[in-house]
XYZ file of N, CA and C in Angstrom:
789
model
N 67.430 32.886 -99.079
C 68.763 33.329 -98.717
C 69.027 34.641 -99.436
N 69.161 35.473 -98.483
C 69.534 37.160 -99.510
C 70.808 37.462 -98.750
N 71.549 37.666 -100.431
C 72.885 38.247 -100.226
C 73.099 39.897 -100.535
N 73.707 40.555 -99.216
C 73.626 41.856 -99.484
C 74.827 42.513 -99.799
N 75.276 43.487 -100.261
C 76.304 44.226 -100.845
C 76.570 45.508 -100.096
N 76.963 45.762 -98.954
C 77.721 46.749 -98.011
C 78.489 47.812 -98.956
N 77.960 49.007 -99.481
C 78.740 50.016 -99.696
C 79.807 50.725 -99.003
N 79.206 50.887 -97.929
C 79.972 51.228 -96.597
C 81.327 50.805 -95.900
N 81.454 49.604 -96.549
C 82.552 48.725 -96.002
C 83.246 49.046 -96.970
N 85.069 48.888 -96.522
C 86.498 49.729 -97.507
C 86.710 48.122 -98.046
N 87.649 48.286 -99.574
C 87.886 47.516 -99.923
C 88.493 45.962 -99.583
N 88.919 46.453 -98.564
C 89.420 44.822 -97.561
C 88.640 44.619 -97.111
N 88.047 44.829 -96.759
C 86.445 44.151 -95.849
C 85.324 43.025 -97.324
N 85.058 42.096 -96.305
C 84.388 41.590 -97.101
C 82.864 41.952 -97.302
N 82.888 42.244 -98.709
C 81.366 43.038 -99.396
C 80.417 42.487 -99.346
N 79.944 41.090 -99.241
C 79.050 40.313 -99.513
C 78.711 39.975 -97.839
N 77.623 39.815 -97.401
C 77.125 39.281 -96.118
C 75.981 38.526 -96.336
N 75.440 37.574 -95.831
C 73.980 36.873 -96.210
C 73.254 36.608 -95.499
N 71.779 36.522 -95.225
C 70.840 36.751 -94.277
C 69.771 35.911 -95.056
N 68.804 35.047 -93.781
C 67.802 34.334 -94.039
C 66.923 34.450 -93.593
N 65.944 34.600 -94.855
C 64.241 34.861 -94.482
C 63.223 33.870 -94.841
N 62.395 33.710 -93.926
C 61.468 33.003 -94.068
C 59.967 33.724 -94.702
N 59.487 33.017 -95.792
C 58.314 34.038 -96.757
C 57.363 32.691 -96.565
N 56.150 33.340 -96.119
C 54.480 32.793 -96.162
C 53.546 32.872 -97.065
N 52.876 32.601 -97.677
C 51.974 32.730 -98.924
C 51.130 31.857 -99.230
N 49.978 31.662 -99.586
C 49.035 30.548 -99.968
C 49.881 29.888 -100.905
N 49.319 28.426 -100.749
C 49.772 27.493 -101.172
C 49.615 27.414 -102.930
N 50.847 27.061 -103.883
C 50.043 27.321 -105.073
C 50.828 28.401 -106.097
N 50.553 29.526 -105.098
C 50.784 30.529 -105.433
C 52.549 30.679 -105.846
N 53.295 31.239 -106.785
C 54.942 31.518 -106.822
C 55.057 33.030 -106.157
N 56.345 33.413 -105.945
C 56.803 34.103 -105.227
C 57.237 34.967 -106.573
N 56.774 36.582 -106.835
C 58.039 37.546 -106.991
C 59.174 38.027 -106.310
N 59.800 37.513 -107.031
C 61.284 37.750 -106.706
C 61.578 39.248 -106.391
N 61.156 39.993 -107.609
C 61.499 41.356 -107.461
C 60.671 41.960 -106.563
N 59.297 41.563 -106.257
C 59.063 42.475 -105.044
C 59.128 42.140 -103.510
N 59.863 40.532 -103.549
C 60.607 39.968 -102.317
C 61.569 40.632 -102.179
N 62.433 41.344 -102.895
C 63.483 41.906 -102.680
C 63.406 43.113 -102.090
N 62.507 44.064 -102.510
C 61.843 45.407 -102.396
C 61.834 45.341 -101.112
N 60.629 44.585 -100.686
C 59.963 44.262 -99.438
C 60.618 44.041 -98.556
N 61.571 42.885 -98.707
C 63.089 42.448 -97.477
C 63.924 43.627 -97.084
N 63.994 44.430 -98.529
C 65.025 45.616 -97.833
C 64.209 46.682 -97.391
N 62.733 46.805 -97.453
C 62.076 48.090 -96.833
C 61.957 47.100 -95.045
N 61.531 45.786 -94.863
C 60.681 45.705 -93.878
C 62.326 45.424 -93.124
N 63.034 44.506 -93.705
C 64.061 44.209 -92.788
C 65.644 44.455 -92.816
N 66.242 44.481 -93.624
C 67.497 45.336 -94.030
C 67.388 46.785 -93.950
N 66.845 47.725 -93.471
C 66.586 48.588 -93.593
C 66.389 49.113 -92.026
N 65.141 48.184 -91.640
C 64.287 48.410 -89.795
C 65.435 47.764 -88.960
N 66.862 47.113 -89.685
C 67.626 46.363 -88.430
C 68.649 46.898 -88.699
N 69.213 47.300 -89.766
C 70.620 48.168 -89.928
C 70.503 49.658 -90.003
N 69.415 50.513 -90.015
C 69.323 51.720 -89.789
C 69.801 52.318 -91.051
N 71.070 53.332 -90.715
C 71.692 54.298 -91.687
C 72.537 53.287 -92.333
N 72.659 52.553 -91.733
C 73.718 51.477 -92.516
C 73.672 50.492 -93.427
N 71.901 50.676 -93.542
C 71.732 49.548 -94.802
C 72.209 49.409 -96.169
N 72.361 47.614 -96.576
C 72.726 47.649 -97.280
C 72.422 47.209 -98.417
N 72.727 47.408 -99.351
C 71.838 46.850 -101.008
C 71.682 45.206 -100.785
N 70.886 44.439 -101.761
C 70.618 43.284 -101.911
C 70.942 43.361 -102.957
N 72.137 42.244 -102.937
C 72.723 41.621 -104.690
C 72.301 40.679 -105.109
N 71.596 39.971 -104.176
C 71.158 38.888 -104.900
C 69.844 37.806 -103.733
N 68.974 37.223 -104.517
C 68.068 36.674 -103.687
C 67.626 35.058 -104.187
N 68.259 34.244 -102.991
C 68.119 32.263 -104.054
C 67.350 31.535 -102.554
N 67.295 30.343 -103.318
C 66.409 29.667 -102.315
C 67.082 29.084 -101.342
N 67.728 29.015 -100.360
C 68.921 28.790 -99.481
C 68.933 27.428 -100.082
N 70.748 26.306 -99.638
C 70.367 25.192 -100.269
C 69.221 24.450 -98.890
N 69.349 23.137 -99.591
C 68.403 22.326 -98.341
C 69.484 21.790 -96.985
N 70.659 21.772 -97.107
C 71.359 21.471 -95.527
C 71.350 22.744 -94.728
N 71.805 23.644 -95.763
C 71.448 25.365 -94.668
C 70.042 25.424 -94.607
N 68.625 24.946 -94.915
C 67.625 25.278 -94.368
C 67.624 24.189 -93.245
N 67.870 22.895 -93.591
C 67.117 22.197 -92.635
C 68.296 22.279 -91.362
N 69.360 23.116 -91.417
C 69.740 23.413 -90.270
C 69.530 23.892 -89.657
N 69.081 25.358 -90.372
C 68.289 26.620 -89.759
C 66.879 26.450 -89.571
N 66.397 25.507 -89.676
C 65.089 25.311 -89.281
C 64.629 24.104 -88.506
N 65.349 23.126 -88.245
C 65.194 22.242 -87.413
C 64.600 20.936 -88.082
N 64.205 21.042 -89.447
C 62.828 20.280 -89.686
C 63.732 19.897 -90.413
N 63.179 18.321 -92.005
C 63.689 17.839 -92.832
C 62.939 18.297 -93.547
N 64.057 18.354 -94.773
C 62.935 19.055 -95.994
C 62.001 18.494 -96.871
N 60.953 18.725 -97.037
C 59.900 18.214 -97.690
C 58.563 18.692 -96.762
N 58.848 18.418 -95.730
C 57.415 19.120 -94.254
C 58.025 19.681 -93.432
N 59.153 20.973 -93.757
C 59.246 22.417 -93.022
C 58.109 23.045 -92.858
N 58.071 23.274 -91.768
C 56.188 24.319 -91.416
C 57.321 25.803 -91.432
N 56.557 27.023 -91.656
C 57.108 28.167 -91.881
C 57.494 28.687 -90.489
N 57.041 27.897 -89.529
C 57.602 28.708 -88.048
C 57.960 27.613 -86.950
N 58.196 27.906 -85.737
C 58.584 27.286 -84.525
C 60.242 26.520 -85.078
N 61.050 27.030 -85.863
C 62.076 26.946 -86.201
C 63.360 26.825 -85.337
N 64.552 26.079 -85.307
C 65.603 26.464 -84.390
C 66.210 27.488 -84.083
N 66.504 27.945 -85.755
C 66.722 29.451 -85.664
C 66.144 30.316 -85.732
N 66.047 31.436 -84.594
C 64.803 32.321 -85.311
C 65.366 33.358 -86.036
N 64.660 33.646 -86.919
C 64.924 34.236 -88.528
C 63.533 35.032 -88.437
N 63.642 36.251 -89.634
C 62.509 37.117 -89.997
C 61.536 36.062 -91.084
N 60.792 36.303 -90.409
C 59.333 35.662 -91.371
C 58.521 36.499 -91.952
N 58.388 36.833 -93.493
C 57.645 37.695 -94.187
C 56.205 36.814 -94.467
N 54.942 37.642 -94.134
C 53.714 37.121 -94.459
C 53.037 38.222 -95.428
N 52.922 37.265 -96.210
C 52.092 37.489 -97.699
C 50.677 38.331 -96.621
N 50.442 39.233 -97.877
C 49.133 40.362 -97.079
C 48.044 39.412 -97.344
N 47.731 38.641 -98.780
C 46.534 38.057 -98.633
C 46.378 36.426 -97.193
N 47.135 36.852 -96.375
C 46.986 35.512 -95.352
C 46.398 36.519 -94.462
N 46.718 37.722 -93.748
C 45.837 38.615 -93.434
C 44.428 38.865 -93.895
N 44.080 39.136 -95.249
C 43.052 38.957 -95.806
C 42.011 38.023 -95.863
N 42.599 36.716 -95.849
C 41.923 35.394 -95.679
C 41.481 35.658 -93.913
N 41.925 35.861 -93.105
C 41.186 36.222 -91.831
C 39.913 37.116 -92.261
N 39.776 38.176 -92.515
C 39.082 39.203 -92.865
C 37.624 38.486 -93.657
N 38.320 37.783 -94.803
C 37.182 37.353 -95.866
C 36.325 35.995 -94.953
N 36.907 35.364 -94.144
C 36.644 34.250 -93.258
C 35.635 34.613 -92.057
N 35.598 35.962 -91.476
C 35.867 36.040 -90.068
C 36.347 35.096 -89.161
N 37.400 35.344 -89.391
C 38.463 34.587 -88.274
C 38.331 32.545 -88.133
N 37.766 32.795 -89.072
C 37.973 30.668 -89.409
C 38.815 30.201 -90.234
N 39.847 31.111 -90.907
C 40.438 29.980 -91.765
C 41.219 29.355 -91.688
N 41.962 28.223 -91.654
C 42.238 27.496 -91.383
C 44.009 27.252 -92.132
N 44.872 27.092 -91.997
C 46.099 27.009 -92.470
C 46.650 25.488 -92.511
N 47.168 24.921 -94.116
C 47.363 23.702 -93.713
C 48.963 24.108 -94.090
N 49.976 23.231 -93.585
C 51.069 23.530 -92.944
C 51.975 22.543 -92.955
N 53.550 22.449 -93.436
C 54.533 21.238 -93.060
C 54.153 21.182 -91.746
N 54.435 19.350 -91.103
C 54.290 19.564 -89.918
C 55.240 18.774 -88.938
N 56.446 18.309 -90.221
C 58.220 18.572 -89.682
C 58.030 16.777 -89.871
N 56.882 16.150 -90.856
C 56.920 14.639 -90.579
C 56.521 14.599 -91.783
N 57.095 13.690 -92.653
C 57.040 13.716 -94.343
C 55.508 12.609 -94.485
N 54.801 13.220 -95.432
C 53.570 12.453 -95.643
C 52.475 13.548 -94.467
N 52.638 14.340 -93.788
C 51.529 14.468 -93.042
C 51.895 16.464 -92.684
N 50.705 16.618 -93.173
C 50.400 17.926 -92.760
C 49.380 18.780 -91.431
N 50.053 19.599 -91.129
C 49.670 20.326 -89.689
C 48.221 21.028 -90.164
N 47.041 21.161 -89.579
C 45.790 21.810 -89.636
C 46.061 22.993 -88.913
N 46.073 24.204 -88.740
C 45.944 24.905 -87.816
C 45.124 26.434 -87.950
N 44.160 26.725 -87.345
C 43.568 27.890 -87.403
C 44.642 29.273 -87.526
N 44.069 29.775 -88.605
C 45.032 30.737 -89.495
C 45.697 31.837 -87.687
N 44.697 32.279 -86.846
C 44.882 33.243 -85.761
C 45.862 32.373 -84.846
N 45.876 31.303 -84.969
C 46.912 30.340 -84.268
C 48.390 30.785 -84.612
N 48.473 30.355 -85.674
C 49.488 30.345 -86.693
C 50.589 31.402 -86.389
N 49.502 32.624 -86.402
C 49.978 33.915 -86.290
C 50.671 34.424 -85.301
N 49.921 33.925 -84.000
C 50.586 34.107 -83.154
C 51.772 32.966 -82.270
N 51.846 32.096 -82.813
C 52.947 31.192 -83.000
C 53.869 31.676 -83.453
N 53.467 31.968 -84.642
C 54.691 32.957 -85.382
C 55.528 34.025 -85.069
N 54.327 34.563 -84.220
C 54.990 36.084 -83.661
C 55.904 35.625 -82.226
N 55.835 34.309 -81.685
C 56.392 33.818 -80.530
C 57.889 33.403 -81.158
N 58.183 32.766 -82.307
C 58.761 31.890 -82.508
C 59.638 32.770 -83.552
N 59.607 33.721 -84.434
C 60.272 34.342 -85.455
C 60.081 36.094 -85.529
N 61.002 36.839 -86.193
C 60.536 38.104 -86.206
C 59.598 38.636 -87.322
N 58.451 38.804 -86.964
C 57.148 39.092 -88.057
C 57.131 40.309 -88.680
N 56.831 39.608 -89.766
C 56.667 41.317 -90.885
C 55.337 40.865 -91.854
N 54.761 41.415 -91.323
C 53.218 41.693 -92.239
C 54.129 43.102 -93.772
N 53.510 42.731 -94.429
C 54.443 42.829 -95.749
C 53.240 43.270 -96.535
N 53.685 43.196 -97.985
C 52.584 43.570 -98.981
C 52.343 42.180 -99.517
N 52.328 42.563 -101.060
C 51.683 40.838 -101.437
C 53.570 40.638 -102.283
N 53.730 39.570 -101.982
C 54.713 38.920 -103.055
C 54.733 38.317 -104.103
N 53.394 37.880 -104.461
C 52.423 37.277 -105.321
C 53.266 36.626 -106.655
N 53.710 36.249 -107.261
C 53.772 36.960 -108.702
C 52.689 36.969 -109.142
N 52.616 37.845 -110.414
C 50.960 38.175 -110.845
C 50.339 36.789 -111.627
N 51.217 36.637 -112.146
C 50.407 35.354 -113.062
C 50.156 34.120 -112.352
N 49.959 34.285 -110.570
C 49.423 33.247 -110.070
C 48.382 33.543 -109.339
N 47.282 33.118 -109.356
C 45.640 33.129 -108.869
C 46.065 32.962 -107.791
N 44.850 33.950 -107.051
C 44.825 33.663 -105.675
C 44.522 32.430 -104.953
N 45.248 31.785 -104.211
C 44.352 30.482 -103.844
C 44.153 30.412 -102.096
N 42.841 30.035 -102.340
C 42.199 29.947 -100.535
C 42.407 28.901 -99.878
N 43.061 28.870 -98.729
C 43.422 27.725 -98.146
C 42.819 26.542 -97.988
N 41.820 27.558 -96.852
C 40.667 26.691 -96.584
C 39.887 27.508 -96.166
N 38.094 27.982 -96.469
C 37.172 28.746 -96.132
C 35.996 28.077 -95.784
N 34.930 29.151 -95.760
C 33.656 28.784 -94.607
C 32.499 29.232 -95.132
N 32.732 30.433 -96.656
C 31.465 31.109 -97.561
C 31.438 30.309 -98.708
N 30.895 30.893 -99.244
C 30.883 30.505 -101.119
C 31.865 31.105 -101.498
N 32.360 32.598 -101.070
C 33.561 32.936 -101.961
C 34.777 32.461 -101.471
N 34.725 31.646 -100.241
C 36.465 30.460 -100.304
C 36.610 29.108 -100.988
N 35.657 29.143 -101.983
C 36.001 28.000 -102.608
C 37.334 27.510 -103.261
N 37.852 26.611 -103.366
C 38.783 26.468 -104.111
C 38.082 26.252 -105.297
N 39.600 26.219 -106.127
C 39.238 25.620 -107.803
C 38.722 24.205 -107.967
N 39.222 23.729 -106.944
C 38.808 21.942 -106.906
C 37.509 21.547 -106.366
N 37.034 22.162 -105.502
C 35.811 22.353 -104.604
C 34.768 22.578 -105.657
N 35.175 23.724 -106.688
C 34.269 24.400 -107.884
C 33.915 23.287 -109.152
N 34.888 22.909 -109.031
C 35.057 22.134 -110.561
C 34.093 20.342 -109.891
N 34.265 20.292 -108.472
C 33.909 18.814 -107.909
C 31.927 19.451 -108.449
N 31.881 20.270 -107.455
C 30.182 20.741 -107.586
C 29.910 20.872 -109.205
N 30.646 21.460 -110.035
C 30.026 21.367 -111.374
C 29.934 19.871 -112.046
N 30.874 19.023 -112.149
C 30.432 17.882 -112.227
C 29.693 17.078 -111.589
N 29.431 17.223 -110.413
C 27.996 16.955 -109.756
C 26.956 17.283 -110.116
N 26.760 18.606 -110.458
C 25.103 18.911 -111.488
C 25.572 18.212 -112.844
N 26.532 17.567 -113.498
C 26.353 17.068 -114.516
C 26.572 18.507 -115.347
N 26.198 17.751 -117.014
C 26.173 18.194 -118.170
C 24.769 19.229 -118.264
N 24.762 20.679 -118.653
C 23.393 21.255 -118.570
C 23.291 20.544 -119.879
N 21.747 20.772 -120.057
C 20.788 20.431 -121.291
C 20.243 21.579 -121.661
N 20.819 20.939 -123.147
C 20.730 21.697 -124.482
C 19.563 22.461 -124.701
N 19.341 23.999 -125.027
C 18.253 24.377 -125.694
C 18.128 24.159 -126.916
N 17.672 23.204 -127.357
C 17.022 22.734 -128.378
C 16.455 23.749 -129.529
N 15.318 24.290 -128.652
C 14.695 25.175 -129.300
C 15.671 26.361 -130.300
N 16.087 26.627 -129.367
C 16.972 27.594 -129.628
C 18.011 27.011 -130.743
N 18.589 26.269 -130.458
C 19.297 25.700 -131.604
C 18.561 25.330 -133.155
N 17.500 25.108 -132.754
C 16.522 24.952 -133.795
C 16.359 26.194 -134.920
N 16.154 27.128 -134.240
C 15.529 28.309 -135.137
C 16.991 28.950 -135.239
N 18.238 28.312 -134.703
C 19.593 29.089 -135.583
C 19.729 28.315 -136.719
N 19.167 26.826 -137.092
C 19.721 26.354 -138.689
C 18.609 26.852 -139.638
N 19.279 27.143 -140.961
C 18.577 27.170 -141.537
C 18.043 26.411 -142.806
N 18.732 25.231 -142.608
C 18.700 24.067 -143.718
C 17.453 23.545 -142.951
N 16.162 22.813 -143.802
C 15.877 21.843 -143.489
C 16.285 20.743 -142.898
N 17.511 20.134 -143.849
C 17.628 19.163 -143.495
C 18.263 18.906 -142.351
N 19.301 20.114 -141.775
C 19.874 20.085 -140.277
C 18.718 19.973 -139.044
N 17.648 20.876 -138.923
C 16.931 20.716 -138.964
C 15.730 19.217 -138.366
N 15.666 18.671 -139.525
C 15.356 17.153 -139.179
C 16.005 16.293 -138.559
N 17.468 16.680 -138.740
C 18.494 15.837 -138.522
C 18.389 15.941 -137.134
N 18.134 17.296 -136.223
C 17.771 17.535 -134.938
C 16.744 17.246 -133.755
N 15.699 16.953 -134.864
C 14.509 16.904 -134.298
C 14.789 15.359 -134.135
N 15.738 14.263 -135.606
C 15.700 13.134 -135.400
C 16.634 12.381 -133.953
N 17.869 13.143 -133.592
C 18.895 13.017 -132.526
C 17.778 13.518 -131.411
N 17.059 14.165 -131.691
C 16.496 14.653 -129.756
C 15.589 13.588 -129.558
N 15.124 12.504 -130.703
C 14.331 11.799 -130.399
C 14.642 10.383 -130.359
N 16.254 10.607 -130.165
C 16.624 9.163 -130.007
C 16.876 8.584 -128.634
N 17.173 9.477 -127.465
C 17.218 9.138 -126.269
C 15.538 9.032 -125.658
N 15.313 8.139 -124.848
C 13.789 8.455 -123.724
C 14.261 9.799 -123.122
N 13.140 10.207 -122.274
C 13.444 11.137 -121.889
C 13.483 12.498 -121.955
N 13.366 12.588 -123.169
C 13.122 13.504 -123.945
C 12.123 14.093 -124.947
N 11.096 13.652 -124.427
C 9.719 13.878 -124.771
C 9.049 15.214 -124.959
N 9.791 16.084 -123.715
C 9.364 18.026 -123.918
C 9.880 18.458 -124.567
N 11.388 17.867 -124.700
C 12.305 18.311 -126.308
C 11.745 18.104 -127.835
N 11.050 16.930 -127.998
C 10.646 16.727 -128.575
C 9.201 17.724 -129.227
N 8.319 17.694 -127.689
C 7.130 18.277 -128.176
C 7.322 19.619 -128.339
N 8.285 20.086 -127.887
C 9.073 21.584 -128.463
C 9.071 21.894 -129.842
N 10.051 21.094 -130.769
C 10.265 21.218 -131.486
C 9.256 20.955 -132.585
N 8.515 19.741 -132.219
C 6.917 19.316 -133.280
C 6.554 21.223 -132.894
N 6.150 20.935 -131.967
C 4.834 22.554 -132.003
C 6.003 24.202 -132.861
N 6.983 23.847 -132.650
C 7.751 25.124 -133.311
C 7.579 24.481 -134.818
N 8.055 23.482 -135.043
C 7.923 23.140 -137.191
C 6.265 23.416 -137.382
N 5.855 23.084 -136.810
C 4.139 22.993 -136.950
C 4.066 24.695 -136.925
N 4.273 25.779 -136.143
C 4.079 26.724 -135.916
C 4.943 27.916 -137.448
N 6.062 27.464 -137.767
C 6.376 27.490 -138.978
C 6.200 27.341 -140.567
N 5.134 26.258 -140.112
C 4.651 25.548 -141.134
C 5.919 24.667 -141.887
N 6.923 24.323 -140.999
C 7.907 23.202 -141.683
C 7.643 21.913 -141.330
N 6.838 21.371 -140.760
C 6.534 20.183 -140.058
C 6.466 19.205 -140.913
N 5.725 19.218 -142.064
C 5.811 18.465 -143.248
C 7.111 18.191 -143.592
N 7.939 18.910 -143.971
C 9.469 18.705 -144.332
C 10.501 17.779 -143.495
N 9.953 17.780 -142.437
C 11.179 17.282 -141.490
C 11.108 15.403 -142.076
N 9.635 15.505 -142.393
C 9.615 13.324 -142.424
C 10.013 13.381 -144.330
N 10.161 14.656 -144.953
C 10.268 14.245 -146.681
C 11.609 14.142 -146.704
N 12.386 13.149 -146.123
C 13.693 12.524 -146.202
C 13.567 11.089 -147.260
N 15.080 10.872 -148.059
C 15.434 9.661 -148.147
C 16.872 9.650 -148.164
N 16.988 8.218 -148.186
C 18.255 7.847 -147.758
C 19.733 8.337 -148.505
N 19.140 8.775 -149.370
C 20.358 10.120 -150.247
C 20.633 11.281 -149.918
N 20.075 11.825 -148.810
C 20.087 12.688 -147.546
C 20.885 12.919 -146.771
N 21.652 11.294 -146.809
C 22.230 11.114 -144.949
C 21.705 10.083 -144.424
N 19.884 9.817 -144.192
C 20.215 9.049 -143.228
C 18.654 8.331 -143.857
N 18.191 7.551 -143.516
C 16.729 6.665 -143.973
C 15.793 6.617 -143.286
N 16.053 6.828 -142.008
C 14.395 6.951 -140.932
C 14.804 8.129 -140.483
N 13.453 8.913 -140.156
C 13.224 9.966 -139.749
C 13.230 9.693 -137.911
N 12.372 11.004 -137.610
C 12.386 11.214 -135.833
C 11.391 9.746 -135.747
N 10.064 9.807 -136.751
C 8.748 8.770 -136.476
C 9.318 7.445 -136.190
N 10.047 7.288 -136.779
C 10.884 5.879 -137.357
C 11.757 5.667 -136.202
N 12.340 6.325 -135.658
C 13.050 6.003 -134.229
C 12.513 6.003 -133.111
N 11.262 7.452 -132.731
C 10.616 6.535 -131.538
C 9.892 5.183 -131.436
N 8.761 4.845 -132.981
C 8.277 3.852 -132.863
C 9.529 2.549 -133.047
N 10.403 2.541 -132.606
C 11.305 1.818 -132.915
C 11.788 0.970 -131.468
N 11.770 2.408 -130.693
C 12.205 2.071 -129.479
C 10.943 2.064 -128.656
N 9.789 2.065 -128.974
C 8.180 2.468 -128.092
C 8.276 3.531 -127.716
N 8.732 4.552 -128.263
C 8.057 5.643 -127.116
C 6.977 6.077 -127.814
N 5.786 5.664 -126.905
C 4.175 6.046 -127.432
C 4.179 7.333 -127.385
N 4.618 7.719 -127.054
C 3.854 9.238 -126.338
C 4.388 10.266 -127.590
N 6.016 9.887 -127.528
C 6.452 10.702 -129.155
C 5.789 10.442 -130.621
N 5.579 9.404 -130.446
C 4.978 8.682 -131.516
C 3.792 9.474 -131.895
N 2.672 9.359 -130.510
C 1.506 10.389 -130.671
C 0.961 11.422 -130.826
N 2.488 11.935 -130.485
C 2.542 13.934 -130.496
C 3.219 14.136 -132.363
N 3.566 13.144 -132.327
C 3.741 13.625 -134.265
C 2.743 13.152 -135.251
N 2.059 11.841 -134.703
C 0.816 11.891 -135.484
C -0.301 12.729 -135.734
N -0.905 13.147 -134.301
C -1.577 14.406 -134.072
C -0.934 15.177 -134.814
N 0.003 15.645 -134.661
C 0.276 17.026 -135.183
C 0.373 16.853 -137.022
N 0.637 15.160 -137.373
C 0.606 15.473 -138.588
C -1.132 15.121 -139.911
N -1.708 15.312 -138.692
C -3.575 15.220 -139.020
C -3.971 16.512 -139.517
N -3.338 17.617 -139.279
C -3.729 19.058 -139.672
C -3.596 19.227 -141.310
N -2.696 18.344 -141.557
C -2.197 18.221 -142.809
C -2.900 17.351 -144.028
N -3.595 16.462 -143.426
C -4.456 14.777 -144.093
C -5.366 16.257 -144.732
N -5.603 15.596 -145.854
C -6.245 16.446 -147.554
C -7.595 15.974 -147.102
């Protein structure tokens, strides 16, 4: 609802007049106010009153009996067009854009004037519905800045949503740890052991393991990692936990490796 302020008009006349616009934008996204205002009086206070335009004093969200009068629908699943009244409809530039980044698939989800259920409709649909049903103004962005762009619905890798992104990363799971690498950043022994002893507590982890034997061995710390006792921290070493749980194979890659050493 924008209320405008008539300079033009003499003091008996009433100053205030009010006019209703309808604004489009990805879902998500908040509205600047200040450059809704800008925009309303360049695209439409301006293109319909000529020399006579008049300032905007003020810009609110109409209440909900003046929308759902002026729009036919109940509030909660107002779709932005095919309205009772027709009114100027401002469209956000990135809904234009989303055509562009799409070629022409994207898809618009939409009030669809029935609470609980939303309208699907191909974004080029939309548009020209719109242009049947309300007076269209392709506009700039209204954005406010501190809200991310969000994609309706797309067809590349770059329309993903945030939810789409975040579903696929928890699907590959947790990456696994470079070890190695973590290895040669401590420089305590005993962290150290303490590492080699945690990588060798899950199965599974057998190349982690033989990683780290062939790097202490290659160091010449390999000896150090089993000269633990229990005034340390902890009482069994890496040896002591695979043969604990069977894993032969760890078991065998630290014996070998600790034969280089036998006097």
């Amino acid at each position: 609802m924008v209320s405008e302020h008539d300079d033009n008009k003499d003091e008996n006349s009433s100053p205030i007049k009010t006019m209703h616009v309808v604004v489009t934008l990805p879902m998500k996204d908040k509205v600047d106010e200040t450059l809704l205002r800008d925009l309303i009086y360049k695209h439409v206070v301006v293109s319909s009153n000529n020399k006579n335009s008049s300032l905007i004093s003020s810009i609110k969200m109409a209440p909900t009996s003046i929308a759902e009068q002026l729009t036919g629908f109940t509030s909660g699943c107002m779709p932005p067009i095919g309205h009772a009244t027709r009114m100027p409809l401002l469209v956000d530039s990135s809904i234009n854009a989303q055509i562009m980044v799409t070629n022409k698939t994207a898809i618009a989800s939409i009030g669809s004037g029935v609470l609980g259920q939303s309208l699907l409709l191909p974004l080029n649909d939309f548009l020209r519905v719109a242009a049947e049903t309300a007076e269209l103004y392709f506009v700039g962005s209204v954005i406010h800045k501190a809200s991310k762009p969000n994609i309706i619905i797309g067809t590349t890798q770059h329309n993903k949503t945030r939810r789409q992104q975040v579903k696929e990363e928890r699907a590959k799971g947790p990456q696994p740890k470079d070890r190695l690498k973590e290895y040669r950043t401590l420089n305590n022994i005993l962290d150290k052991a303490k590492l080699l002893r945690t990588t060798a507590r899950k199965r599974g982890r057998y190349n982690d393991v033989k990683t780290l034997i062939d790097e202490a061995v290659a160091t010449g710390e390999y000896p150090k990692l089993f000269a633990i006792d229990s005034t340390e921290g902890f009482s069994k070493h890496a040896l002591h936990i695979c043969a604990w749980r069977g894993d032969l194979e760890s078991v065998k890659a630290m014996v070998d490796a600790s034969r280089q050493y036998d006097d």
